[in-house]
Coordinates of C-alpha atoms and ligand atoms in Angstrom, one line a residue:
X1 CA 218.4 73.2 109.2
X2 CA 219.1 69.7 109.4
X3 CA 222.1 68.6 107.5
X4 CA 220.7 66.6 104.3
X5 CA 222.2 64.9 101.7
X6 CA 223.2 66.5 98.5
X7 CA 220.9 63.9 96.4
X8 CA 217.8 64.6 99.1
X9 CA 218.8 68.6 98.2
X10 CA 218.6 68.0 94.8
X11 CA 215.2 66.3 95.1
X12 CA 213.7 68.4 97.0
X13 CA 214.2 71.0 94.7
X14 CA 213.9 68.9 91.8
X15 CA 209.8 67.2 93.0
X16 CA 208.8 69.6 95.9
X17 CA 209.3 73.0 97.6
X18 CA 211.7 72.8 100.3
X19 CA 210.8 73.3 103.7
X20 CA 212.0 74.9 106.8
X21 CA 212.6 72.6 109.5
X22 CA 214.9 70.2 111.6
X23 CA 212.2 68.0 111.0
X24 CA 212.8 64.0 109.2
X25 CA 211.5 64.2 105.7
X26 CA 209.7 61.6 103.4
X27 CA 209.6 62.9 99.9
X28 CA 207.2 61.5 97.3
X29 CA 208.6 61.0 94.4
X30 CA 206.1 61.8 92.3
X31 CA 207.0 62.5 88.9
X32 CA 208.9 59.1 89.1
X33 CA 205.6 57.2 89.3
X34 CA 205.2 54.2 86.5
X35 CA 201.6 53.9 86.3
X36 CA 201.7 50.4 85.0
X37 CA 203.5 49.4 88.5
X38 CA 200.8 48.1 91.1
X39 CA 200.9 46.9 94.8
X40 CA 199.2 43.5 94.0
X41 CA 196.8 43.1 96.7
X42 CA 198.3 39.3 97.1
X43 CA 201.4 40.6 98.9
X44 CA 198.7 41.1 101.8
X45 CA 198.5 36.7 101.6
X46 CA 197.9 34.6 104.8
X47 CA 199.1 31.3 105.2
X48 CA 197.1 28.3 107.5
X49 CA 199.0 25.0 108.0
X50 CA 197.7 22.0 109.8
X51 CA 200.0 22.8 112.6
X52 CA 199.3 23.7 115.8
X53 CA 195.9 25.7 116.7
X54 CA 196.6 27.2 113.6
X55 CA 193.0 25.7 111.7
X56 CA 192.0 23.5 114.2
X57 CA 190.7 26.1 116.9
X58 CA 191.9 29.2 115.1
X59 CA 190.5 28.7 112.2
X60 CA 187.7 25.8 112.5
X61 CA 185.9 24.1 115.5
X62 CA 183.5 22.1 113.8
X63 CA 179.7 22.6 113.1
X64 CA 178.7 21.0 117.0
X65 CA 181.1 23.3 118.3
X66 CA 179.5 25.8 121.4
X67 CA 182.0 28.5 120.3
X68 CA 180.1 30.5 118.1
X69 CA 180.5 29.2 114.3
X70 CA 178.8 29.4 110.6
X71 CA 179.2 25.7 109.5
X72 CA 182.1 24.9 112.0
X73 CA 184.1 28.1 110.8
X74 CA 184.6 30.4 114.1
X75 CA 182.3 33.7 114.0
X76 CA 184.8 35.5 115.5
X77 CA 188.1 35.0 113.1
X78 CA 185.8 34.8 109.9
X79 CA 184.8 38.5 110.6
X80 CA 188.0 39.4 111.5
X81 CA 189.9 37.9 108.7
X82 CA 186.7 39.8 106.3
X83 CA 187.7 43.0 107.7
X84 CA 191.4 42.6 106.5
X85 CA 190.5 42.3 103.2
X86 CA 192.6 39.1 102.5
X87 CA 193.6 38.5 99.2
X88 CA 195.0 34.8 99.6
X89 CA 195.7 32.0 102.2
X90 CA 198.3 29.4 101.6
X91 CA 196.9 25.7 102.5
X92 CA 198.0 22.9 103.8
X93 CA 201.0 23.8 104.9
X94 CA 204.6 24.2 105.2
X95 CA 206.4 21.1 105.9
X96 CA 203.0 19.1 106.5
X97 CA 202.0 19.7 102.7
X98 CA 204.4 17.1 101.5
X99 CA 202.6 14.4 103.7
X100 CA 199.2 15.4 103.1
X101 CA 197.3 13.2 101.1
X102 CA 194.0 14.8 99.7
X103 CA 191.9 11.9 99.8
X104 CA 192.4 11.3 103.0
X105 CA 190.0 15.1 103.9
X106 CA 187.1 14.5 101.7
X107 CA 183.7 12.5 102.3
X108 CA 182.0 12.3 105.2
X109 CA 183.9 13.6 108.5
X110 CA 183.2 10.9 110.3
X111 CA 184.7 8.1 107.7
X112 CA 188.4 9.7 107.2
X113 CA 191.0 8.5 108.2
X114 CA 193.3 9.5 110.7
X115 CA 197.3 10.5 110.9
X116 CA 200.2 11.2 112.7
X117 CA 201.4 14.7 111.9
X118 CA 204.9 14.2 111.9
X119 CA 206.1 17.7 111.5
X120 CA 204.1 19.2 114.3
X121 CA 204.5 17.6 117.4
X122 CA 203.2 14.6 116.8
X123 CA 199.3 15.2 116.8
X124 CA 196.9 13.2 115.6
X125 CA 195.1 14.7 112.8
X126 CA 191.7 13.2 112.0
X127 CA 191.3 15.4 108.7
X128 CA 187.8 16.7 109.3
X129 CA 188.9 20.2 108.1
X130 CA 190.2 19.3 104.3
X131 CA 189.5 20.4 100.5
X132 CA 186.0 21.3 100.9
X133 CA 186.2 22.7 104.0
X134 CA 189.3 25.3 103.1
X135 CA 187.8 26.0 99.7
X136 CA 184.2 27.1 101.1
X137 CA 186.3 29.0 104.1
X138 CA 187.9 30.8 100.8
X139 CA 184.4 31.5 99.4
X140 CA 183.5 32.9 102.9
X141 CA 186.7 35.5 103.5
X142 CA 186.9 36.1 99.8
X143 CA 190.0 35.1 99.2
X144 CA 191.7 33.2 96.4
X145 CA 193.1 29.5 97.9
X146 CA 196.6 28.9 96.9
X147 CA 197.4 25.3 97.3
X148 CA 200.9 23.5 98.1
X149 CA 200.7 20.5 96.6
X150 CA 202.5 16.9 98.3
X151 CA 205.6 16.2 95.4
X152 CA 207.8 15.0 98.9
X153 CA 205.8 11.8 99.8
X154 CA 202.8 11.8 97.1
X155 CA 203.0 11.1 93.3
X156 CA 202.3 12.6 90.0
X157 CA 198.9 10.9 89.5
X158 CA 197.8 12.5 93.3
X159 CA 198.2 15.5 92.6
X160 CA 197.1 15.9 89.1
X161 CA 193.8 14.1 90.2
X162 CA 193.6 16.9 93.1
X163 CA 193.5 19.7 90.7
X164 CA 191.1 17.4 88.7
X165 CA 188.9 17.2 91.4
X166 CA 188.9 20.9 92.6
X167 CA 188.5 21.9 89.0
X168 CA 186.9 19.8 86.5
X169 CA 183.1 20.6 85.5
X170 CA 183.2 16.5 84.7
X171 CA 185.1 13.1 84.6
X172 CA 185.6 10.8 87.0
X173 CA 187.2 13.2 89.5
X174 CA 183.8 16.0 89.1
X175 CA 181.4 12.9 89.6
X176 CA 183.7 12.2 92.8
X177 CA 183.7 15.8 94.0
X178 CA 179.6 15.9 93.2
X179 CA 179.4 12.6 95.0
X180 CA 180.7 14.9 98.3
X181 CA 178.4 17.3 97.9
X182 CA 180.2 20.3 95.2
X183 CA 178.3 20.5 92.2
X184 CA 180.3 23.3 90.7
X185 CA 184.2 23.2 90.0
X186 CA 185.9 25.4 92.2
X187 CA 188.5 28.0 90.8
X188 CA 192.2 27.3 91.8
X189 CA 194.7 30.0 90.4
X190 CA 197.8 29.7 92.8
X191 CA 199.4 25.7 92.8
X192 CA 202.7 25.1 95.0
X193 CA 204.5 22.1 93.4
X194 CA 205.8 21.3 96.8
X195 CA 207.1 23.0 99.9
X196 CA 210.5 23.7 101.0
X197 CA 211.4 20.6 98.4
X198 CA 215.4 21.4 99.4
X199 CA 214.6 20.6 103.5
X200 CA 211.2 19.0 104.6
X201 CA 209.5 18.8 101.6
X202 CA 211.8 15.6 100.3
X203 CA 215.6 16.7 101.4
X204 CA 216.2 17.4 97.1
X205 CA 219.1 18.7 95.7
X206 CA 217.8 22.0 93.2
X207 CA 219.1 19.9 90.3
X208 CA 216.7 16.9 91.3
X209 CA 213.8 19.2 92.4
X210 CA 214.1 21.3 89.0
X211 CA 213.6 17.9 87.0
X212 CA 210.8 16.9 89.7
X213 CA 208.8 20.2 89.3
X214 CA 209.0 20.1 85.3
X215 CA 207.5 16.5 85.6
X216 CA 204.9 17.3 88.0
X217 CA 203.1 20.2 86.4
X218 CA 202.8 18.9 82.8
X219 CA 200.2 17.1 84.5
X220 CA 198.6 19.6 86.5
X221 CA 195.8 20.5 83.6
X222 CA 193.9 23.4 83.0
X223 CA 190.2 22.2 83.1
X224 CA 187.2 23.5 82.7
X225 CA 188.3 27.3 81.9
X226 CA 190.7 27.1 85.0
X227 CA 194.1 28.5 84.4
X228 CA 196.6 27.2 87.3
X229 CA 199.2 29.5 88.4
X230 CA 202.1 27.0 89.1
X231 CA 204.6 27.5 91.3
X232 CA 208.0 26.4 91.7
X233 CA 209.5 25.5 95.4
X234 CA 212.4 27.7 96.0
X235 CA 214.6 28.9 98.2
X236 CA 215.4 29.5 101.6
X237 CA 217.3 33.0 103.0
X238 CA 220.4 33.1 101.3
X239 CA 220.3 30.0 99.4
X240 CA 220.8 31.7 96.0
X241 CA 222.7 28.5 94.3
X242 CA 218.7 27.1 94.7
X243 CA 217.2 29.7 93.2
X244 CA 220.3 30.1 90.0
X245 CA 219.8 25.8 89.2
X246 CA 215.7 26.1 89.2
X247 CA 215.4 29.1 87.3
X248 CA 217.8 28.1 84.7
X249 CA 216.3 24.6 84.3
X250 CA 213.1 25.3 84.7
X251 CA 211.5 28.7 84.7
X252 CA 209.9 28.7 80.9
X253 CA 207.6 25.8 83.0
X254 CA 206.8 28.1 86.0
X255 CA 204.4 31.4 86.6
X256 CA 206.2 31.8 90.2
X257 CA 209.0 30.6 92.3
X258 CA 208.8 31.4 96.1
X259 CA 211.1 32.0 98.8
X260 CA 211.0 32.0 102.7
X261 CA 212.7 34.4 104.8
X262 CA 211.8 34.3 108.5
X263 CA 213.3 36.9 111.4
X264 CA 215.0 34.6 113.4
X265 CA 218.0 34.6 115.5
X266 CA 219.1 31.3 114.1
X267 CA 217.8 27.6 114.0
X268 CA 219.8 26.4 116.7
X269 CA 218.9 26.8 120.0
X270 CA 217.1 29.7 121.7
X271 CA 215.3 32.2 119.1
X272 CA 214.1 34.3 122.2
X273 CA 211.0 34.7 123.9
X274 CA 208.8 37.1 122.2
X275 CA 207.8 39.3 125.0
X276 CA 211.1 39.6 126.7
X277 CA 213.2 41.5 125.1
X278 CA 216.5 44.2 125.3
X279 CA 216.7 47.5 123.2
X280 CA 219.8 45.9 121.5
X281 CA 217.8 42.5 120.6
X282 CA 214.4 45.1 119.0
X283 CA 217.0 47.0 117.3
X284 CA 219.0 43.2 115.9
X285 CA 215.5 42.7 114.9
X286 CA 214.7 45.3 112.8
X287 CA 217.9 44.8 111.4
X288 CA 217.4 40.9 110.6
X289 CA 213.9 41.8 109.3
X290 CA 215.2 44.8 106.9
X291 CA 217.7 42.5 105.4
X292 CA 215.1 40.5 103.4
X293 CA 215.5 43.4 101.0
X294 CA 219.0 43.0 99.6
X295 CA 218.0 39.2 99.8
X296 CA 215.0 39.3 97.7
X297 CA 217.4 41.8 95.5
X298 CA 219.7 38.9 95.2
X299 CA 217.3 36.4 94.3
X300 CA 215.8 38.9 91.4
X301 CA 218.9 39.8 90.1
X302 CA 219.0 35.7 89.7
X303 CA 215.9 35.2 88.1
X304 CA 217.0 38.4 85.8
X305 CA 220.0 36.4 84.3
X306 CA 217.2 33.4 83.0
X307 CA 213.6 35.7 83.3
X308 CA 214.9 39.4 81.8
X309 CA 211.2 40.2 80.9
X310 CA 210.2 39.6 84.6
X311 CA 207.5 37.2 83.5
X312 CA 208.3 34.6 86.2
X313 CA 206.5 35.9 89.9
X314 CA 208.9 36.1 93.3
X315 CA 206.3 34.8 95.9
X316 CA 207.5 35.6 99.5
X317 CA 205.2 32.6 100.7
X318 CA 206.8 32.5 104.5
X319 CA 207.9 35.1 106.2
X320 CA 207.8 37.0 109.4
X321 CA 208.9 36.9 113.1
X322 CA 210.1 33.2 114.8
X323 CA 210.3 32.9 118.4
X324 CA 210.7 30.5 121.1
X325 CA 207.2 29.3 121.9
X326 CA 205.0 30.3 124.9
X327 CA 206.2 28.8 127.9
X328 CA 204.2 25.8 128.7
X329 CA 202.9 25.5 125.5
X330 CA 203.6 22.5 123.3
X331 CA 207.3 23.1 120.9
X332 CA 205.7 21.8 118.5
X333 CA 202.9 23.8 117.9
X334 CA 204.5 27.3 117.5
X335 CA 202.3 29.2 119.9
X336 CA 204.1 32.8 120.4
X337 CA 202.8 36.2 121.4
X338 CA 202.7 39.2 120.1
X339 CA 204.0 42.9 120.3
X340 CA 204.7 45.8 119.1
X341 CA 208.2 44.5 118.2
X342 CA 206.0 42.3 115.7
X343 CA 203.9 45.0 114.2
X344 CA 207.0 46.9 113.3
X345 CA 208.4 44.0 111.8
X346 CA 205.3 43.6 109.7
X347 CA 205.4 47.2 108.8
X348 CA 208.6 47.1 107.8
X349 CA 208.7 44.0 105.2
X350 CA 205.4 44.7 103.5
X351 CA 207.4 48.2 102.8
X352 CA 210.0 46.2 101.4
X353 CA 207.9 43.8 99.4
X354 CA 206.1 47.2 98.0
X355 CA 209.2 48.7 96.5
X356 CA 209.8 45.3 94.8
X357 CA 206.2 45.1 92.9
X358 CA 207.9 44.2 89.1
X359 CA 209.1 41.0 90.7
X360 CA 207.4 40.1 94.2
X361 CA 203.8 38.9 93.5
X362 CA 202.4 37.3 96.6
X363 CA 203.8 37.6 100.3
X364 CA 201.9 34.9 102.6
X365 CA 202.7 35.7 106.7
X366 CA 203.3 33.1 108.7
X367 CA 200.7 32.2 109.7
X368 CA 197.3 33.6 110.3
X369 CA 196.4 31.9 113.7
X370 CA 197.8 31.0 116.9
X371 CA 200.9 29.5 115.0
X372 CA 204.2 32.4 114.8
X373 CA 203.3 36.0 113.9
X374 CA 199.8 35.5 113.7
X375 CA 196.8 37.8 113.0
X376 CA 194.6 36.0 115.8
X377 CA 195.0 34.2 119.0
X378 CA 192.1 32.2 120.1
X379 CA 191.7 30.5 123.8
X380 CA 188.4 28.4 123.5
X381 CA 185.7 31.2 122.7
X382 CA 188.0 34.2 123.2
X383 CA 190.1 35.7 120.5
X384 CA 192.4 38.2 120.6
X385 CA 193.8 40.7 117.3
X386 CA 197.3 41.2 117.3
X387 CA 199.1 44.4 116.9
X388 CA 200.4 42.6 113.4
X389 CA 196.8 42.6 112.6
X390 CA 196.4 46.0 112.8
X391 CA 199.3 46.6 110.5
X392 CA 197.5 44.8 108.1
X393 CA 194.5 46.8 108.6
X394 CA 196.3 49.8 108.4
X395 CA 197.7 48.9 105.1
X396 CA 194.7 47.9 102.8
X397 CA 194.5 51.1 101.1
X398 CA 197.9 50.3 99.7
X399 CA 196.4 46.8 98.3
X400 CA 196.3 47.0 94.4
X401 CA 197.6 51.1 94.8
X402 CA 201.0 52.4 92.8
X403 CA 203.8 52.8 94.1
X404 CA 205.4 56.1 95.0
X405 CA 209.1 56.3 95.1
X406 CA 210.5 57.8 98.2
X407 CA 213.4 59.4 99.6
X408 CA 213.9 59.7 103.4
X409 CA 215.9 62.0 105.2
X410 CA 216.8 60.4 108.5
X411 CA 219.0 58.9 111.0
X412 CA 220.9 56.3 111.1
X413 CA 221.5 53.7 113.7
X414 CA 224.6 51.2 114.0
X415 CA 222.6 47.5 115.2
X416 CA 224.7 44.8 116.5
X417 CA 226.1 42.7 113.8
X418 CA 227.2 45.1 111.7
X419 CA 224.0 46.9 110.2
X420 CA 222.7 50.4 110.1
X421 CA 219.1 51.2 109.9
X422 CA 217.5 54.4 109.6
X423 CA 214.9 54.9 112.6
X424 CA 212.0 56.3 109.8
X425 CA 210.6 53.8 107.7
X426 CA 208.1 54.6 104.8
X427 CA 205.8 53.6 102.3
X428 CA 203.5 55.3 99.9
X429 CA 201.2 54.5 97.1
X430 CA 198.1 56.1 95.1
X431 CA 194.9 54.7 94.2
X432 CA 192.0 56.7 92.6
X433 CA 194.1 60.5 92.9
X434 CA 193.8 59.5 97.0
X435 CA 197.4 59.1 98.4
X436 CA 198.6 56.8 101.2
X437 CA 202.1 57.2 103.0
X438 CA 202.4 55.3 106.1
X439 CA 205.6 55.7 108.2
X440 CA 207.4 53.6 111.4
X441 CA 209.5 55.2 114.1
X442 CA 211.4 52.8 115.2
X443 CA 213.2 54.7 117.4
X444 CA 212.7 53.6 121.2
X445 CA 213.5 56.7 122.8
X446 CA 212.3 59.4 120.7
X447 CA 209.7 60.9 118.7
X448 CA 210.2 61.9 115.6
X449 CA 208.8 65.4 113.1
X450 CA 208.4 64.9 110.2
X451 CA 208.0 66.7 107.3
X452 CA 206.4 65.3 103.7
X453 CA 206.5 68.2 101.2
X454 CA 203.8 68.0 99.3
X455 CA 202.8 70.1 96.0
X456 CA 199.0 70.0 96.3
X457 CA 196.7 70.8 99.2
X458 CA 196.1 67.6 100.8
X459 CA 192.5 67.2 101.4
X460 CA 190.3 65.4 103.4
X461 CA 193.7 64.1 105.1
X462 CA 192.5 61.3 107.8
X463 CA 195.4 59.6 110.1
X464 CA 195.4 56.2 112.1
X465 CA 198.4 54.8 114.3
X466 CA 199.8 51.7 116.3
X467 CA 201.4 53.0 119.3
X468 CA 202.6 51.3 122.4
X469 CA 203.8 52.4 125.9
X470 CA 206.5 49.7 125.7
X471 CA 208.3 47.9 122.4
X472 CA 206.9 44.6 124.6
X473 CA 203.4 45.4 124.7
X474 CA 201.2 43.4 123.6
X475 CA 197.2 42.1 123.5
X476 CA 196.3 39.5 125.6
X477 CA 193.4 37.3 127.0
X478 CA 192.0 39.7 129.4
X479 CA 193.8 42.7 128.1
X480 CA 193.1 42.3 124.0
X481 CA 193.2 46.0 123.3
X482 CA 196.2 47.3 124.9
X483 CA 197.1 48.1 121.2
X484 CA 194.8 49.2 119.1
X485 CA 194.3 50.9 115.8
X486 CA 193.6 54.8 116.6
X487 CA 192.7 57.5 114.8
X488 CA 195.6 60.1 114.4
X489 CA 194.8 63.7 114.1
X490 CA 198.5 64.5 115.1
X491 CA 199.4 65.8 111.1
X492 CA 198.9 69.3 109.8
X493 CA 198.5 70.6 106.5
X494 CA 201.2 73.8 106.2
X495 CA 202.4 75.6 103.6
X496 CA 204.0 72.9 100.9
X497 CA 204.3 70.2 103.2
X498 CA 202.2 67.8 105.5
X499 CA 204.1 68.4 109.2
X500 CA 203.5 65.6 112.3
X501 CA 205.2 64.3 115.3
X502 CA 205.8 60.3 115.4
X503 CA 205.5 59.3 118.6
X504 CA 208.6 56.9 119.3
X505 CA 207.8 53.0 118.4
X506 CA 204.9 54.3 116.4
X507 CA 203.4 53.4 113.1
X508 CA 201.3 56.1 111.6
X509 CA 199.0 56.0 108.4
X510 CA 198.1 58.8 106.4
X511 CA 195.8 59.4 103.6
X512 CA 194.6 62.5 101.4
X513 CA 193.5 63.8 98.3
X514 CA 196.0 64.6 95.5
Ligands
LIG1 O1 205.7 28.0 109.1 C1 206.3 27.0 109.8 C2 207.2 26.1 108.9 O2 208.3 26.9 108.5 C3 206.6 25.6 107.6 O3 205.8 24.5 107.8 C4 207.8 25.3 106.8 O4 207.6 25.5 105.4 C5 208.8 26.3 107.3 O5 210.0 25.7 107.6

């Protein structure tokens, strides 16, 4: 028998029966589970910036558009985005949130006025996709709309009339909103009081912001039975110093302060291509990527020393892969692909953001479409899901489960750059006595068996999995299925334990009856 640690021998007989095998093991914790604790469905968020072909093309082509569209929202993406169950999407942006002006994307189409978006590459914007249009898109996926608001370039008065306007049942701001065509307030839970306030969002220092932020939301009212969910700009990475000076002067005005952690190789220079890759640069990755824990750890223990009752949200509102962009493709716009590479990076933070449920209350990947790790790619009618998208799909019985606590038996990998990693990743959760573990091998070379004792009988136990031939494959125009989500019959019900085979660079999803 494999050697195990003397704390996974004292679980195992402890929670479970042991089993015999050389096999990996992922054992539920079961008896440690807090039944109050819940995977808030929110950590599944998108985010769609004005950036790109990220909402114009991705998301939106307009009512006179020949691609196929209900009210100018593509056919193809709306369904797709419906089937992933998403929670939230994060709107306007990113850096172009703090020079968006509202006003400027209401009224007739044809009447607004045009800008420069500076951020992005210099395109001209001609707002015909604004408030309206992203709220009814909301209405249409389902999802709650979580607004960043413009504190970098705009005023107090702007944005307090915005909320006005989405919100109000009347006042001057309703009669407006009627005027365009909305009769009913919308609901807005989820206000950003700016975006990355420390860098593009105004260049602040925390001390300045945390002043700024306390200003701007005493005037971002509650109307009409609305209760706004206001959220503080925070920090970046490792930038703890942000996160210390706005908690302590101003977390008793906030529900939430977000942070933005992307895989990256760095900001200077070369990130890599996203399809061309070494072994050493996947593993780096999954290093980089699994190092967002002891971050977000940081940052908690932070808002611990000012927020001990844990009242205050974490919201990871960027994250996700960062590459160079498609070759050919404007630098500006953030077009990259997609691989399997990508899906275990997605696997492998939404397992992170699980374990972290008293404190991380919204995740929003960047972005949904056609800009970074992205759930769709679109070419003028064609789209194509992304293996990220099927990690998504993969996960929604875990949206708005409990957590299980796990321990995994496993091994461990040195990764450039000093950092191990252990080649089986896992989640698990229960929702209505029906249990969900899903597991990664991130191991290139090898499968893995695995073992996860179990104390019941496991039925009706059903199995899906992302698998790829190569770590670099990907879906593409022309080829948009060479990774799919399959049905996995590869696990076994034996005696105490539920016994399968990970294929190498696999992510495999199972469910069953307590
Ligand atoms: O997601 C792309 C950009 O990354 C966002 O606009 C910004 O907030 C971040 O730097």
């Amino acid at each position: 028998m494999k050697q195990l640690s003397i704390a996974a021998m004292t679980l195992l007989s402890a929670f479970v029966f042991p089993t015999e095998s050389s096999a990996d093991s992922v054992i539920l914790k079961m008896s440690e589970i807090n039944p109050e604790t819940v995977i808030l469905p929110e950590i599944y968020g998108q985010f769609a910036e004005h950036l790109g072909a990220c909402v114009y093309g991705g998301l939106w082509v307009g009512p006179e558009s020949p691609i196929p569209n209900t009210d100018g929202y593509r056919n193809d993406v709306l369904q797709a985005l419906r089937d992933l169950k998403v929670p939230v999407m994060r709107w306007p942006g990113g850096c172009f949130a703090d020079e968006y002006h509202w006003r400027d994307g209401i009224g007739a189409p044809e009447s607004r006025p045009t800008q420069v978006n500076n951020n992005w590459g210099g395109t001209i914007e001609d707002n015909s996709f604004g408030t309206h249009e992203f709220f009814n898109l909301c209405e249409l996926i389902g999802c709650e709309p979580y607004l960043s608001g413009n504190v970098g370039s705009g005023s107090v008065e702007e944005l307090a009339q915005w909320v006005e306007y989405i919100t109000a049942a009347d006042g001057p701001m309703a009669r407006l909103r009627k005027e365009n065509g909305r009769e009913k307030p919308w609901k807005l839970k989820y206000l950003g009081v700016g975006n990355e306030s420390w860098g593009c969002g105004g260049n602040f220092t925390p001390e300045y912001y945390a002043d700024v932020y306390r200003r701007y939301q005493t005037y971002c009212r509650n109307f009409s039975g609305n209760k706004l969910y206001k959220i503080a700009s925070g920090a970046s990475d490792y930038d703890y110093k942000w996160t210390d000076v706005v908690m302590k002067k101003a977390h008793s005005h906030m529900n939430g302060i977000s942070l933005h952690y992307y895989t990256v190789s760095g900001w200077v220079g070369s990130k890599g291509a996203a399809t061309v890759f070494t072994p050493d640069d996947y593993y780096w990755t999954m290093g980089k990527c699994l190092e967002i824990e002891p971050v977000i750890e940081k940052h908690i223990s932070i808002m611990d020393k000012y927020d001990a009752k844990k009242r205050v949200g974490l919201l990871v509102d960027e994250w996700g892969t960062w590459w160079d962009v498609e070759p050919g493709t404007n630098p500006g716009h953030l077009y990259q692909q997609n691989t399997m590479r990508d899906a275990m990076v997605a696997a492998l933070s939404l397992n992170v953001f699980q374990r972290h449920t008293d404190r991380v209350k919204m995740a929003n990947i960047a972005q949904v479409a056609n800009v970074l790790q992205s759930m769709v790619l679109t070419r003028g009618d064609q789209m194509v899901l992304t293996p990220t998208y099927y990690v998504f799909k993969m996960y929604i019985p875990h949206q708005g489960a409990t957590p299980i606590p796990l321990d995994v038996v496993t091994t461990v990998k040195d990764v450039r750059g000093d950092r191990k990693i252990d080649m089986l990743q896992a989640t698990a959760s229960r929702k209505d006595g029906r249990i969900t573990v899903s597991l990664a091998n991130l191991d290139l070379d090898n499968d893995m068996e695995v073992d996860v004792p179990i104390e019941g009988k496991a039925r009706n136990l059903e199995g899906s999995i992302i698998s790829a031939k190569s770590i670099d494959d990907y879906n593409d125009f022309g080829e948009p299925e060479k990774i799919t989500l399959k049905p996995f019959a590869g696990a076994k019900v034996a005696k105490n334990a539920i016994k399968l085979t990970i294929p190498s660079k696999s992510i495999v999803t199972l469910t069953f009856d307590e």
